[in-house]
Structure formats: C-alpha cells, structure tokens
Amino acid sequence: MPWATSTDVRWLQLAALLLMVGCTGGGGTPEAARWQVAERLIAEEPSGFFDRAALYDEVEVFAWRFETAEDIAAWRWSQTPEPVAGGVRLRADAEPASLTRQIDLAALDVDALELELAGLERGPLRVRWASGDPGSSTGFDGRATVAGRGGEGKRMLRHRLALADVADWSGRIAQLRIDTADETLELRAVRGLRYRLPDGFLDAAVQLGWKVDLDHEVRHAWLAPPGHSRRHRLELPPQARLRLAYGVVGRASQPVSLRVSVKREGQPAEMVFEAAAEASGLETEGLESWRQAEIDLSAYAGENVELVFQTVADGWSASAGLPVWGSPEVLAPAVNRSRDPVASPNVILISVDTLRADRLGVYGYPQPTSPRIDAWARERAVTFRRAVTTAPWTLPAHVSMLTGLDALSHGVNFERGAPTELQLLPEILRQRGYGTYGVTGGGWLDTAKGLAQGFDVYRYWAAEARKLEVEAGMERALEIVSAAPGPFFLFFHTYEVHDPYRPRRPYADRCPPSQEAEGEQLYSAVKSKRDPAAAFGASYQLRRWRAGTPMNRSVRAGAGELPRVSCLYDSGIAFVDAQLGRLFDRLRELDLEGETLVVLTSDHGESLGEDGYFKHAYLFDSNLLVPLIIAFPDGRQAGATVDAQVSIVDIVPTILGELGIAAAGVDGAALQPLVAGEVERAPHEAWSYAGHTNYGVSLRVDDRLKYVFNNTAWPSESPRGQLFDLRSPAGEQRDLAEQSRQQASALQARVAAELREHASGVRLQLANVACGALTGEASGAPIQVNRVKTEQPEASAIEWLGRRRASFELAAGESVSLLLEAVSGELTLAGEAVSCPGGRSLPFRATVDVETLDQPWLLELTGPASGPASAEPVARLQASLEGSRSSAPSETEVDPRLLDQLRALGYVE
C-alpha cells in the first residue's frame, strides 16, 4: 500500500523538486514533472478567519487587583503608586515607570492577559516576563505590546494581550513586568484568561472551511480536532497525488497524530499518511508553522474512493492547540501544455513598494541601481514610460492594483481595509482554476486589511525589523514557482525600498560617508504636525538615528545629508534588483518564461528632499510616477517602450485580457492594443487621490497638463486648485491656474463632478434659508481633521477646533456640502439659527449615529414668516450615506503586532 510518514514525505518532496529542476538538454523540465490541480477539496473560499480569541469562551485563571494595600504590596514599583478609587494611579510624565511581580505560573494555563486601565492614549504599554523557577533572577526574555487608543485615555478600558501564540510565552513564568510609556495611567486589574471551546462548537466548525494563520501564512483549512473526521469522495485521476499542509493552531500540549486514509467501496480504510505533532516537536521544529506533504495515490487511479482525514490523541485539550489540515488538493499530470503562448498562462505580479520610476536604469537613471531589471526589460518586456499610481500610499494603491478601480471608486483611502464586496484579481483567477499565492511584506498588506481575499496561500511578513524581509519573501516565492501546479498566480510584494533607509552592501559602498563615525546610521521620514495654513496637510521631516537604538533618540537630518539618503534609497533598489534577478533566473531554469505573464510595478514613489518634502503623501510626480514593465508569455514587443500615459488600474484588465477574460466594472483598460500599436488610444487620464493626507485629488490629463484640487473643507492659505504644465521647465513649481483661468475652471468642474459621483462617505449638508445667521458646532468621532471634505471650490464655512470638533457659520442664503469620509460613531450638531422678522433665536441640538445611517436624516428648523400663525423653514441640516460602506474592521481595531510594524515603517508614532 502507498504509505508514508512525514519524514518519507519530505524525501518525496525533495525528489520531486530535484526532478522539476533537473536539466533536460536546455535546462527545462520534463512534461511529466508538471502538475495541475485536478480538484480542490476546499472548493469555496472560506469566509472567515479562525480566531481563537473571538470564537472561544474564556475562563478566568487569576485576577490581580489594586484595591487594597496588600494588593499593591504584591508588586515591586519603580515609582510610588497613588491610590485612587478602585485602583492606583502611576505617573510616568517625567520618565517611564514599571511594576514587577514574582509569580509561579505555567504558561500553558494562560492564553491571554487582560489589563483594565485608563490613560493609555499614545502607548505603547509593554508587558515583559521572565521564565524559570519561582524567585529566579533571569532576564526578561519575553515581550508583548498593548497599543494605545488615541483620545480615550480617560475611559477605563480592558486591553487584551493574546499570548497563546507567542513563542516566548512557554514553560514556567517566574516574573511579570509592566512598563508604562510617558503617560499617567490608572490601573484597576490584571487578569489571566484561558480559552475554552463552547459546547457544540466543534461539531459545527469542523464542517466548514476556515482561513487559518500559522506563522504569518494563511491557508484555506479544515479544523481537525481528535474525535472528528473529515471525509471526501472523488474519482482519482491517473498518477494522482494528494498535496496538503498540516499544523497546530496554538500549542500542542500533548502528542497528536494526523492521518490520511483511503477507503475503497466495501473495504477497510488504508492509511497512506501519518504525521505526529508533539509538544517537544513544536518547540524544536516549529510545528506552529505549516508543514507540507505530498502523497502518492497512483495505486488508486481511476477508482471512486473516499479520502478520510482524522486526528488521534490521548487526553487532548482544545485550549492548548487545535490541529488543522491546510490547502488539500488532488494533483494530476498536466496535459497539452504548450511552449507557445497559452490561454491560461501563469501570472506573476511584482510590487516593489515605494519605488520611483526615475530611479531605474530602464527609465534613464544613470546610476547602476537595476541591472537585472534593465536586462530583463530589454530581453523580455515592454516598458511603459508614464505610469501613474492612484494614491501616494500603500493601502489604497494596492487595492487599485488588485481591482482595477481608482482610489475614489473603491473608497479604501484611510486605515480601514478593503471590504469583502470588492472583487480582487486573485478571486477572479481562483474561480478560473488558478492556484493563487501571495507573498507580501505585511504592514498595510496584512491580512487584517482585506487583501488576502482570493488567495489559497497568503504569506505576510510581520517582524518589526525588515533586514531579511525581501530575502525571506523571495525564498518563499521561489518555492512557490518551483512547486506550484499550473496555472498559478503569484503576487510578490516587498517593503525593502521603503524607509527607514539603510545601507545595503555592497551597493551602499559608493555612498557619501555618514556624519557619525560610529555605528550604522539609519534615516526615516517622521510625521510632523499638520499645518493649518496648508489645510492640515500631512508633512514629514527627515530623522537620523543609529542602528540598534530606538527611533525616539533620532535627530533631525541636515540638508548636507540628502546625498547620502538618496544613495541609501538607491542601495535598497539595487538589493531588490538582485533578489528579482533570482526570480527571473528561476523562471528561465524551469523553462516557464514562455508560459508566464510577469508584471513589475510599484504602489507609489518617494519624495527625497525635493523642495523640502520627504516620504510619500503628496500629489507630486515624484510620488505618483511608478514603473510599469510587462513581459508577455510570447515575448511580444520585447524591449519596446510605450510613451502613452497609463495607470496602475490598467494592470487588472491587462492580465485578464491575456487570459481571454472580460474585465467588467473597472476603471482601467487592457494595454495589449496599445502595445501592438493597433489603435491610437486617446490621451489616458489618470486620477490620483491623497485624501488621507489632506492633499486632495489630481487629474493628470496627459503627459503635459496636471490639475490638483484640494478637497479638504478647512479654509487655508494654500490654493485650492492648481494647474501645472509638466513639459515646461518650471513643471510643478509654477501654478498656471490664475494665468489660464478658463482651462483651470473647466478642469475644476470635471474634478468636482468626479468627486460627487465617486466619493463615498456621509454627506452632510448645511443650508441657511433665512435672513439671519446659522452658527453651530459639529462634534463626535466623524469630525476628524483629515476626513471632512468638500468639492466646492470656494472657501467653506467650517473651521477646525481640535479634538473632533468643528464650528460652522453660514450667512443668509449660504449653504455648504460636506463629505465625511470613512467615518463611524455619533455625529452631534448643535447651535442656533436666527429667524426673521424679529431676530428670534432658534437653538438646536441633535445626534445621529452614522454607523447605522441607512436613509437620509433631516433636521429642519422653522420660524415665523409673516406672523405667528405661519412658519417657514429657517435652516436644514441633513445627513445621508453616499457610496458603499466598508465591511472591513475599523481602523481602531489594530492588532498590536501590526501596529508595531506600521510604527517601524513610519506610519504611526
């Protein structure tokens, strides 16, 4: 019988891989070594992530309070705590403070800590622990972070710290320490929780498919608790193989055996695979990660059999660890695979985050940053000289890249992630039989941001330090390319070029020396205060600090350091270039170039000190022009360049067009006709939106004219609309709006119409229809400095007051239309209107919950007209929902791990 242990399977995988990369004359692979998916056993994409913290019940293991002198004395305090009602106050205004407790605790008994406290606005608060025997003085070898929730510091909140999957939370815990930031906190309790499955949960859960995350790789999976089996009947094709992954969610506190059997009709089941997951193995071999296996089922070819998946264990406890089967699929040898262009080519989409087009040799850059990309472009690809992104930051630009929609159309322009209603490219390809794989740098591409939709396997980097991110990602990408059954889609993303800028050697050897003699110097752009005179647009300053020290010890970099910063940025590009060269080489070695469509692009560029601007937040071409290089499977027009302006929204229709799939409901267009020169495409307009940073929308009419309209509602000294001639020597340095008023006015009308048609959010209309003044205040969570917009070109009647408050004042007959983008919570309007005749004051106060707003809400004030018997409207205040509401998690629900990474990338303070 075909039977293999997990060790045997690893040898089988190695043999198969050697077969695949073995030379046959020209270095290609024999046709017999190529595989395709005959049947996915998890056919439909699961709708939910398996989250133990959300699905399990909780049992309180301990509760340490701070109510009595005895409670307080159980801790060692770096500063004397001040007793308050129900707890203690710890002042850390001058310097950080800490509290430490000696304990004797088995880590397996506690899955989460819950801290009940108030005052944590900025954060983070760090919890540290030391392993060992009670009373030991070993160092604190584990750490986890509690993020602050800005603006809610006075409220007593329960902050959850999940520990079940933290590697260092193991063995016996001897000490626990809580380190506060520079904030005054009130502590009420520290609780230890253990997860427990609710009664009857497993019976229902094992019947479903789930998205399961093990070690930052998400797969479609079945839960496999001992005592529950999963059965799947199918007819096996010739030379069939079963490929699957397996692992344990959480910690395997006792041995479990995962088994696969084949059952013929009327015969006993025959075991074909067995793997053991033990507690010791978990610690030494990392069984919390996915392990892969491939099982030969050719002995059952052509038979209708039942595959049985089961797990066996003695004394199993679900709170410690839950076995899972991941991505089970039956493979068969590929047939009729041609070397010529195919109807279903493999697709590889590469996104090098923060890469300016003008820093690549193929775009004319004189420095040797991209020799591998340049050679590949000349030999295999078409280079688009003017490609424009839809947004100058990562999340909205990638949503556009994967949907074909402009940023205004998809509406994902703030921290809230992509809603499930959006159809992403991998979802379309998976429905067409493609295996879909994502390898990303995480951050804004973390699974919490909704971009894992449609991927069979989604790998994301989650470490704060990014020294090995692109190398680790490329290793995973090469594994996928070498072993994935065709056809496959691979999305590869890296943050390597993103700040912090660091020297990547040997490429950085030519850079000017650092101003500091000791240590490796890093540079990063850090957000500074928003300027009211510039409509509260975000701005960044360049900071320098020494590697291995916190960024909060950084100093502002001087103008003399800009050449070094620019060179360090280039060294990151060169480092990525070398890694991409490995991918190009692998495709050639596997003879897959003729069967693979490769697209290389970026989400946005980078400001490197031009006119004092840093990072990416703006609508300058340094932020908006990105590379777009496409290698078609048949190598058509290899080495050619296209000068016509295009956009990253053209990527999805171009990929689908190569597969013969019509792209419906997208803003972009397939680029094949442009490449072939079959049609003279009219100048392609390119829209970009920087709503998150308060710089508005840009319309790049062609490669000459560019109009920028700042749609923030706040009056400012900066011009609301600007017109640039990009071909003139002054370029974006000279505003022609006043000089060309008619042209600027026409473009402004187009932009206003686009905003009215596509912008999404809560529309707030204030109208004063009386002869007196209408004054008041808008307050609440929806009133945020970067989310109150208007398409009206004249100065609005609203003024920012700070702390989610804004005032408004409308003269007789005046009205204002505002859009509150990506908001939730309650909006309160309060003030007074003056009616005529008589100047009677009509006060008002009303609150509406915009999260539940499903039909227009109207507040209409009426006052006397010609006499007390009649009344006329004096003011109207109306709110209505425009566009779609995102179903993704709120941006306030941020995983501390993700928050740490976004902080390392400079997005949050």
PDB file of N, CA and C in Angstrom, residues 727-765:
ATOM      1  N   ARG A 727       5.462  69.906 -19.067  1.00  0.00           N
ATOM      2  CA  ARG A 727       6.535  69.984 -20.066  1.00  0.00           C
ATOM      3  C   ARG A 727       7.351  71.266 -19.959  1.00  0.00           C
ATOM      4  N   SER A 728       6.844  72.220 -19.213  1.00  0.00           N
ATOM      5  CA  SER A 728       7.573  73.475 -19.078  1.00  0.00           C
ATOM      6  C   SER A 728       8.746  73.280 -18.129  1.00  0.00           C
ATOM      7  N   PRO A 729       9.783  74.118 -18.233  1.00  0.00           N
ATOM      8  CA  PRO A 729      10.940  73.981 -17.328  1.00  0.00           C
ATOM      9  C   PRO A 729      10.547  74.072 -15.853  1.00  0.00           C
ATOM     10  N   ALA A 730       9.532  74.900 -15.559  1.00  0.00           N
ATOM     11  CA  ALA A 730       9.130  75.054 -14.154  1.00  0.00           C
ATOM     12  C   ALA A 730       8.352  73.854 -13.642  1.00  0.00           C
ATOM     13  N   GLY A 731       7.650  73.135 -14.537  1.00  0.00           N
ATOM     14  CA  GLY A 731       6.909  71.946 -14.142  1.00  0.00           C
ATOM     15  C   GLY A 731       5.938  72.198 -13.017  1.00  0.00           C
ATOM     16  N   GLU A 732       6.087  71.444 -11.936  1.00  0.00           N
ATOM     17  CA  GLU A 732       5.185  71.557 -10.788  1.00  0.00           C
ATOM     18  C   GLU A 732       5.563  72.706  -9.852  1.00  0.00           C
ATOM     19  N   GLN A 733       6.535  73.520 -10.247  1.00  0.00           N
ATOM     20  CA  GLN A 733       6.923  74.662  -9.431  1.00  0.00           C
ATOM     21  C   GLN A 733       6.120  75.914  -9.764  1.00  0.00           C
ATOM     22  N   ARG A 734       5.396  75.893 -10.876  1.00  0.00           N
ATOM     23  CA  ARG A 734       4.678  77.095 -11.302  1.00  0.00           C
ATOM     24  C   ARG A 734       3.208  76.784 -11.514  1.00  0.00           C
ATOM     25  N   ASP A 735       2.363  77.444 -10.734  1.00  0.00           N
ATOM     26  CA  ASP A 735       0.919  77.278 -10.822  1.00  0.00           C
ATOM     27  C   ASP A 735       0.369  78.211 -11.896  1.00  0.00           C
ATOM     28  N   LEU A 736      -0.324  77.633 -12.892  1.00  0.00           N
ATOM     29  CA  LEU A 736      -0.865  78.402 -14.004  1.00  0.00           C
ATOM     30  C   LEU A 736      -2.367  78.633 -13.885  1.00  0.00           C
ATOM     31  N   ALA A 737      -2.959  78.328 -12.719  1.00  0.00           N
ATOM     32  CA  ALA A 737      -4.413  78.421 -12.576  1.00  0.00           C
ATOM     33  C   ALA A 737      -4.918  79.840 -12.816  1.00  0.00           C
ATOM     34  N   GLU A 738      -4.222  80.839 -12.285  1.00  0.00           N
ATOM     35  CA  GLU A 738      -4.657  82.220 -12.487  1.00  0.00           C
ATOM     36  C   GLU A 738      -4.447  82.652 -13.928  1.00  0.00           C
ATOM     37  N   GLN A 739      -3.335  82.235 -14.491  1.00  0.00           N
ATOM     38  CA  GLN A 739      -2.999  82.614 -15.863  1.00  0.00           C
ATOM     39  C   GLN A 739      -3.945  81.964 -16.873  1.00  0.00           C
ATOM     40  N   SER A 740      -4.373  80.749 -16.603  1.00  0.00           N
ATOM     41  CA  SER A 740      -5.252  80.004 -17.521  1.00  0.00           C
ATOM     42  C   SER A 740      -6.563  79.707 -16.806  1.00  0.00           C
ATOM     43  N   ARG A 741      -7.296  80.758 -16.448  1.00  0.00           N
ATOM     44  CA  ARG A 741      -8.488  80.593 -15.626  1.00  0.00           C
ATOM     45  C   ARG A 741      -9.556  79.740 -16.290  1.00  0.00           C
ATOM     46  N   GLN A 742      -9.768  79.943 -17.595  1.00  0.00           N
ATOM     47  CA  GLN A 742     -10.823  79.191 -18.277  1.00  0.00           C
ATOM     48  C   GLN A 742     -10.528  77.694 -18.270  1.00  0.00           C
ATOM     49  N   GLN A 743      -9.282  77.356 -18.573  1.00  0.00           N
ATOM     50  CA  GLN A 743      -8.893  75.941 -18.588  1.00  0.00           C
ATOM     51  C   GLN A 743      -8.946  75.356 -17.171  1.00  0.00           C
ATOM     52  N   ALA A 744      -8.463  76.109 -16.189  1.00  0.00           N
ATOM     53  CA  ALA A 744      -8.489  75.634 -14.805  1.00  0.00           C
ATOM     54  C   ALA A 744      -9.921  75.457 -14.326  1.00  0.00           C
ATOM     55  N   SER A 745     -10.815  76.391 -14.715  1.00  0.00           N
ATOM     56  CA  SER A 745     -12.210  76.293 -14.303  1.00  0.00           C
ATOM     57  C   SER A 745     -12.876  75.061 -14.893  1.00  0.00           C
ATOM     58  N   ALA A 746     -12.578  74.758 -16.148  1.00  0.00           N
ATOM     59  CA  ALA A 746     -13.156  73.571 -16.783  1.00  0.00           C
ATOM     60  C   ALA A 746     -12.669  72.294 -16.105  1.00  0.00           C
ATOM     61  N   LEU A 747     -11.384  72.248 -15.760  1.00  0.00           N
ATOM     62  CA  LEU A 747     -10.848  71.066 -15.089  1.00  0.00           C
ATOM     63  C   LEU A 747     -11.386  70.949 -13.665  1.00  0.00           C
ATOM     64  N   GLN A 748     -11.585  72.098 -13.009  1.00  0.00           N
ATOM     65  CA  GLN A 748     -12.147  72.054 -11.665  1.00  0.00           C
ATOM     66  C   GLN A 748     -13.558  71.480 -11.682  1.00  0.00           C
ATOM     67  N   ALA A 749     -14.339  71.851 -12.706  1.00  0.00           N
ATOM     68  CA  ALA A 749     -15.691  71.318 -12.828  1.00  0.00           C
ATOM     69  C   ALA A 749     -15.662  69.810 -13.039  1.00  0.00           C
ATOM     70  N   ARG A 750     -14.693  69.319 -13.818  1.00  0.00           N
ATOM     71  CA  ARG A 750     -14.569  67.874 -14.030  1.00  0.00           C
ATOM     72  C   ARG A 750     -14.215  67.159 -12.741  1.00  0.00           C
ATOM     73  N   VAL A 751     -13.301  67.754 -11.979  1.00  0.00           N
ATOM     74  CA  VAL A 751     -12.906  67.142 -10.710  1.00  0.00           C
ATOM     75  C   VAL A 751     -14.074  67.137  -9.729  1.00  0.00           C
ATOM     76  N   ALA A 752     -14.817  68.231  -9.669  1.00  0.00           N
ATOM     77  CA  ALA A 752     -15.971  68.295  -8.764  1.00  0.00           C
ATOM     78  C   ALA A 752     -17.000  67.240  -9.129  1.00  0.00           C
ATOM     79  N   ALA A 753     -17.235  67.053 -10.434  1.00  0.00           N
ATOM     80  CA  ALA A 753     -18.190  66.034 -10.875  1.00  0.00           C
ATOM     81  C   ALA A 753     -17.695  64.641 -10.501  1.00  0.00           C
ATOM     82  N   GLU A 754     -16.401  64.404 -10.627  1.00  0.00           N
ATOM     83  CA  GLU A 754     -15.827  63.098 -10.256  1.00  0.00           C
ATOM     84  C   GLU A 754     -15.990  62.854  -8.763  1.00  0.00           C
ATOM     85  N   LEU A 755     -15.744  63.866  -7.971  1.00  0.00           N
ATOM     86  CA  LEU A 755     -15.891  63.719  -6.526  1.00  0.00           C
ATOM     87  C   LEU A 755     -17.334  63.449  -6.133  1.00  0.00           C
ATOM     88  N   ARG A 756     -18.280  64.171  -6.765  1.00  0.00           N
ATOM     89  CA  ARG A 756     -19.695  63.948  -6.451  1.00  0.00           C
ATOM     90  C   ARG A 756     -20.144  62.554  -6.855  1.00  0.00           C
ATOM     91  N   GLU A 757     -19.594  62.041  -7.958  1.00  0.00           N
ATOM     92  CA  GLU A 757     -20.058  60.754  -8.474  1.00  0.00           C
ATOM     93  C   GLU A 757     -19.432  59.573  -7.754  1.00  0.00           C
ATOM     94  N   HIS A 758     -18.163  59.688  -7.354  1.00  0.00           N
ATOM     95  CA  HIS A 758     -17.445  58.509  -6.873  1.00  0.00           C
ATOM     96  C   HIS A 758     -17.063  58.544  -5.395  1.00  0.00           C
ATOM     97  N   ALA A 759     -16.943  59.720  -4.797  1.00  0.00           N
ATOM     98  CA  ALA A 759     -16.519  59.761  -3.398  1.00  0.00           C
ATOM     99  C   ALA A 759     -17.573  59.101  -2.512  1.00  0.00           C
ATOM    100  N   SER A 760     -17.137  58.424  -1.471  1.00  0.00           N
ATOM    101  CA  SER A 760     -18.054  57.717  -0.577  1.00  0.00           C
ATOM    102  C   SER A 760     -17.876  58.218   0.847  1.00  0.00           C
ATOM    103  N   GLY A 761     -18.959  58.177   1.585  1.00  0.00           N
ATOM    104  CA  GLY A 761     -18.935  58.628   2.967  1.00  0.00           C
ATOM    105  C   GLY A 761     -20.310  59.125   3.377  1.00  0.00           C
ATOM    106  N   VAL A 762     -20.352  59.961   4.392  1.00  0.00           N
ATOM    107  CA  VAL A 762     -21.597  60.542   4.867  1.00  0.00           C
ATOM    108  C   VAL A 762     -21.665  61.981   4.370  1.00  0.00           C
ATOM    109  N   ARG A 763     -22.660  62.272   3.556  1.00  0.00           N
ATOM    110  CA  ARG A 763     -22.858  63.615   3.027  1.00  0.00           C
ATOM    111  C   ARG A 763     -23.612  64.448   4.062  1.00  0.00           C
ATOM    112  N   LEU A 764     -23.001  65.554   4.478  1.00  0.00           N
ATOM    113  CA  LEU A 764     -23.602  66.463   5.453  1.00  0.00           C
ATOM    114  C   LEU A 764     -23.852  67.797   4.762  1.00  0.00           C
ATOM    115  N   GLN A 765     -25.110  68.170   4.682  1.00  0.00           N
ATOM    116  CA  GLN A 765     -25.481  69.407   4.010  1.00  0.00           C
ATOM    117  C   GLN A 765     -26.078  70.380   5.034  1.00  0.00           C
TER     118      GLN A 765
END
